[in-house]
Amino acid sequence: MLKIEDLRVSYGTEPILNGINLEVRPGESLAIIGESGAGKTTLGLSIMRLVEGTMRGRILLNSANLLTLSEQAMRDIRWNQVSMVFQNANSTLNPVHTILDQVMEPILEHHRANRPEAQRQASHLLTNTGLPSDRFSAYPHQLSGGEQQRVLIAMALANNPGLIVLDEPVSSLDAASRAEIVVLLNRLRRDHTFVVITHDISTAAKLADNLATMYAGRIVELGPAQEVVSRPRHPYTRALLRSYPNMTTVKDLQGIKGRMTRPVTGCSFHPRCTQAIGICAAETPPLVPTRDRQLACHRGGIVTLLATRNLSKSFDSLKAVDSVNLDIEAGETLALVGQSGSGKTTLARTIMGLLEPDRGDVYLEGQKVANRSKDFYREVQIVFQNPGESLSHRLSVLELVREPLDIQGIGTPEERDRRVRQALQDAELPASGGFLNRYPHHLSGGEMQRVAIARALVLDPKLVIADEPTSFLDPGVQAKILKLLLNLQERRGLSMLFITHDLALARKISDRMAVMLHGQIIEQGPSNTVVTAPTHPYTQGLVKTASALHSESEADAPLEQPRVETRSG
Amino acid sequence: MHVDLKKELTGSGRGRFGAALFLLMVVTATFAPLLAGYDPTAQSPLAFQSPSLSHLLGTNHVGQDIWSQLVYGARTSLLVGLSVAVLSTLLSTIIGTSAAMIGGWYDRIVMRVVDALIVIPIIIVLILVAAYLQPGLWVLIILLSLLGWQAGARIVRSQALSLKERTHLSAARCFGGSRLYLLYRHVVPDLGPILLVEFIYSMRRAIFMEAGLAFLGIADPGMISWGMMMREALDFSYVNAWLWWLLPPGITLSLTIVSITFIGYSLEPTMEPRLRGEAHA
C-alpha cells in the first residue's frame, strides 16, 4: 500500500531523513519509535507531502509516486487516500469552529457530500470515535484532551482514507484517556492501515504489528512489534526500551549515554553505541534482512560477548558446575541467581580461568578461549565478594588500582597514574594524593569495594563478573554500589554477570536471569518473565521467599528444595 | 594489617634488650681492627699473661692477645650467622615457593628430598663432612647453608600454598599476572614476616653450629672463633687462665645467641595472627 524508497529530506543543508526504506501492506499497522529529533514526524509529514524541505527518493502510495504529483493531485490524495492525526490536538483544531463543523470540513472540501449528508456522516464518525452527541456543538477548548484526540481521529477518518498517519496519538494524554484511545485505535485498525509515530514504546507495542526504530533520520531496526520489544537486536532499540518506564521491565531505568548528534559519518548511532568498532565510524550500515527482522548494524545487532558451552567442573563426586550454557550479550546484565553451594562462584572462577573446567568451553566474542592470555583479562574482569580479601593489605590505593595496568604493561607511568585517577573517579572515589596513598585498612567496606571496582574497570573491560559484590555491605552502601554499576553500564556499555543469592536484588539490576541449582542452570530468561512467571518449582519457591515488604503466610514457609542428586562419577 | 617491625621490636623490654645487644655485637665486629689493639693471630713470647692494661684479657698459650681474639671472633660469628641466614633463607624461599606454585611432580620430588633431609641428623652429617673437609670460613658457610634450608622450605611451602588460594592472588591472576609475577610481587612480600623469622632462627643456628664445630676442633684451625678459643682454653684448665680465657668467649657467644633469640621472640607474635590467615580489617 505504502512504499517508501530511499527517502531523503533536508531543511536547507541539514539532512533530516537519510534514506528511508519502508513498506506498509494494506491492513498493517506500523509503529515508528525513536527519540525526539530522530525524524519521525518529518517522516509522517513526508507521507502527506507537507514537508517544507527538499525531498528526494520515492513515496509510492497505491503505486503513485507522491513526490512527483502536482499540488492539485496531491490535494486530492490528502484526506481521501491518506490522512493524518497531528501531534498536539489542542493547537491543531480551529478554536472558532464547533467540532462538528471541523469534522465536516474535509468532507465538504473534497465535495464528497452535500451539507446535510456531511453533517450526518460527521456525527456518525464522532459517535464512532466515542464522543457523546451532546458534545458535537462544543468548541475545542471546551473539550478534554482525550475528547480532542477523538475529534482529530474522526477528522482523519472523514473521507475514509486507506492510510492514516498518527503522530503521537496518545502521548499528551493521561493514563485513563490513553487507554481509551488505544482501545479505539485498535478497533479502527481492523479497517485501516496505520502508521503510528510515537516515542512511547508500550503504545507502539499495543498498536502496531510491526515496529521500526528510527535514529538520526535512519531506520535501524524493523521487525514484528512483539519480537522487537521482547528481544531488541539493535543497541539503540534496547537502550530506548531501558529508558522508558513500563510495568513489564523489572530493571531500574537506564539512560543512553551522550546525545544525538548529526551529521555523523558512518553509523549515526556509533558515538553513543557501546559496541562500536572501527567500521561503524567509517561506513553507514544498510538495513538488511536478518532472521526475523531488518537490522542496520555492522555487528549484526547486539553481539554475544561471552558464551559458555557445556561447561562442567566437579570436585570429586560433587558436580559443582554441570553442563552450563550461558550467553552474555554486550551491554546487558545477566543475573546468576542461586543459593550458596549451587555452583555460582565455581562457575565464575572457571570462566576466569582460576579453575580448570573438566569439560566444555568458554567463547569470547565467538572465539574459543583456549588458554587465557593477557588479552582475555583485558576484556573480562571480576569483582570478588569480599573486598577485604581481594585487595592486598600491603598495597596503597594507587598501587592496587595500577596493578592491572602494570601487569598488562599499558602506557607510560604517567598515563597509568592518569588512568588510575580516572577509574577512581568513575567509581565515585576521590582521586587526590591523600586517598591514593591510603591502605585498605584505612577504608570502609564500601570504599574498599569501590576500589576493587575501579581496579576491575581500569583496563576498560567489556565484561565484569561481579560475585556477590555487595553481600558484605550495608543496605545503604549496597544500593549505592549497585547504582554505580548500572551507571557504568550505561556509560561504558559494560556487560555484567551478576552473581547473587538475592532474587529481589537481581530483579532490580538485570536484563536477564539464570537460576542455578546443583550446578545446573534450571531456568533462564528475561528477568521479568523469571520473576513473574517462573516455570521451575525451585524458582517459584525463590520468588515466594524473596524479600517483600508485605507479609504473606506463604512467605514464611521454608523454601522447598529439590533433592540433591549426587551421582558418583 | 600492617606490621610495624620497629615498633614491635622496641615495644617490649626483651626486644629492646635483644636489639641493643645485637647492635653492640655488630658494632664490635665492624670496628674490630680499631678495638682489638693486636693482631689476633700474632704470637708473642708472652704466654699466659694475666689481664693488664696492655692485654685486657691477658694472653693465651702462644702469647696471642685474648681480647683481640674475642673482638675478631665476633666478626667470624656474625659473618657466618648472617651469610648462612641469607643463603639458607634464600634456598628455603626459592625451593618452598617454587614447590607451592609449580606443584605436581616437582612439588612431590622436592618435598621428599626435604623429608629425607629432615630425618637425617644434620649435626652428625655436619661433623663427618667437616672433619673430612676441615672447612675454611666460606666452605663452612656454604656447608651450613646447604644443610639448613629444609625445615624453612617446608614452612614456606605450606604458607605459600595457603597464600596461593587467597583472593588477592586470584585477583592478580585475573589481571593476567604470570606465576613469576605472583611470586615476586605477592607471595614473597606476603611471606616477609615468616622469612624474617626464618632468617633470625637460621642465623642463630649457624652461629651456634660454627662455634660448636670449632669447639670440636673440626673447623679450619687458622680461623679465629669463639668456639676455637673455648676449646684451646679447655686444654689449659689447670692454669687459672680459664677465668679470662674460657669465660669471655662463652659469655659473648651466649649473649649473641640470647640477643637473636629475644629479637625473634619479640617479632614472632606479630607474625602469627597473620600467618594463621586471620582477617585483617
Coordinates of C-alpha atoms in Angstrom, one line a residue, chain A residues 349 352-355 373-374 377 380-382 384 386 388-395 399-400 403-404 406-408 439-442 455-456 459, chain B residues 1-3 164-178 181-182 184-193 274 277 279-281:
Chain A
R349 CA 36.1 -18.9 38.7
M352 CA 38.0 -16.6 34.7
G353 CA 40.5 -19.5 34.4
L354 CA 41.1 -19.7 38.1
L355 CA 39.8 -23.3 37.9
S373 CA 46.3 -14.8 27.7
K374 CA 46.6 -11.2 29.0
Y377 CA 41.8 -10.5 31.0
V380 CA 36.9 -9.8 31.2
Q381 CA 37.3 -8.8 34.8
I382 CA 35.9 -10.0 38.1
F384 CA 35.2 -10.6 44.2
N386 CA 35.0 -9.7 49.9
G388 CA 39.0 -7.0 52.3
E389 CA 40.4 -10.2 50.9
S390 CA 40.7 -9.3 47.3
L391 CA 42.8 -6.2 48.0
S392 CA 46.3 -6.8 49.2
H393 CA 46.8 -5.1 52.5
R394 CA 50.3 -4.3 51.6
L395 CA 49.5 -2.0 48.7
E399 CA 49.3 0.6 43.7
L400 CA 46.2 -1.5 43.9
E403 CA 48.4 -3.2 39.3
P404 CA 46.3 -4.4 36.3
D406 CA 51.4 -2.7 35.4
I407 CA 50.8 -6.3 34.6
Q408 CA 49.4 -5.6 31.2
Y439 CA 45.9 1.4 52.6
P440 CA 42.8 -0.8 52.5
H441 CA 42.6 -1.0 56.3
H442 CA 42.0 2.8 56.3
R455 CA 40.6 -1.7 39.7
A456 CA 38.5 -4.1 37.6
L459 CA 41.6 -2.0 32.0
Chain B
M1 CA 47.1 -5.2 58.9
H2 CA 50.4 -3.5 58.7
V3 CA 53.3 -4.8 60.7
K164 CA 48.0 -19.0 46.7
E165 CA 44.4 -19.6 47.4
R166 CA 43.9 -16.1 48.8
T167 CA 41.6 -13.8 46.9
H168 CA 44.1 -11.0 46.2
L169 CA 46.3 -13.5 44.4
S170 CA 43.3 -14.7 42.4
A171 CA 42.7 -11.1 41.6
A172 CA 46.2 -10.6 40.4
R173 CA 45.9 -13.7 38.2
C174 CA 42.7 -12.2 36.7
F175 CA 44.7 -9.2 35.6
G176 CA 46.9 -11.6 33.6
G177 CA 49.7 -11.9 36.1
S178 CA 52.1 -14.7 35.4
Y181 CA 54.8 -12.1 38.8
L182 CA 52.6 -13.5 41.5
Y184 CA 57.8 -11.8 43.4
R185 CA 55.0 -9.3 43.7
H186 CA 52.7 -11.0 46.1
V187 CA 53.8 -14.3 47.6
V188 CA 57.3 -13.4 48.7
P189 CA 56.4 -10.0 50.1
D190 CA 53.4 -11.6 51.8
L191 CA 55.8 -14.2 53.3
G192 CA 58.0 -11.4 54.5
P193 CA 57.3 -11.9 58.3
R274 CA 48.6 -13.1 60.0
G277 CA 45.3 -16.2 57.9
A279 CA 41.0 -11.4 58.7
H280 CA 42.7 -8.0 58.6
A281 CA 40.5 -5.0 58.9

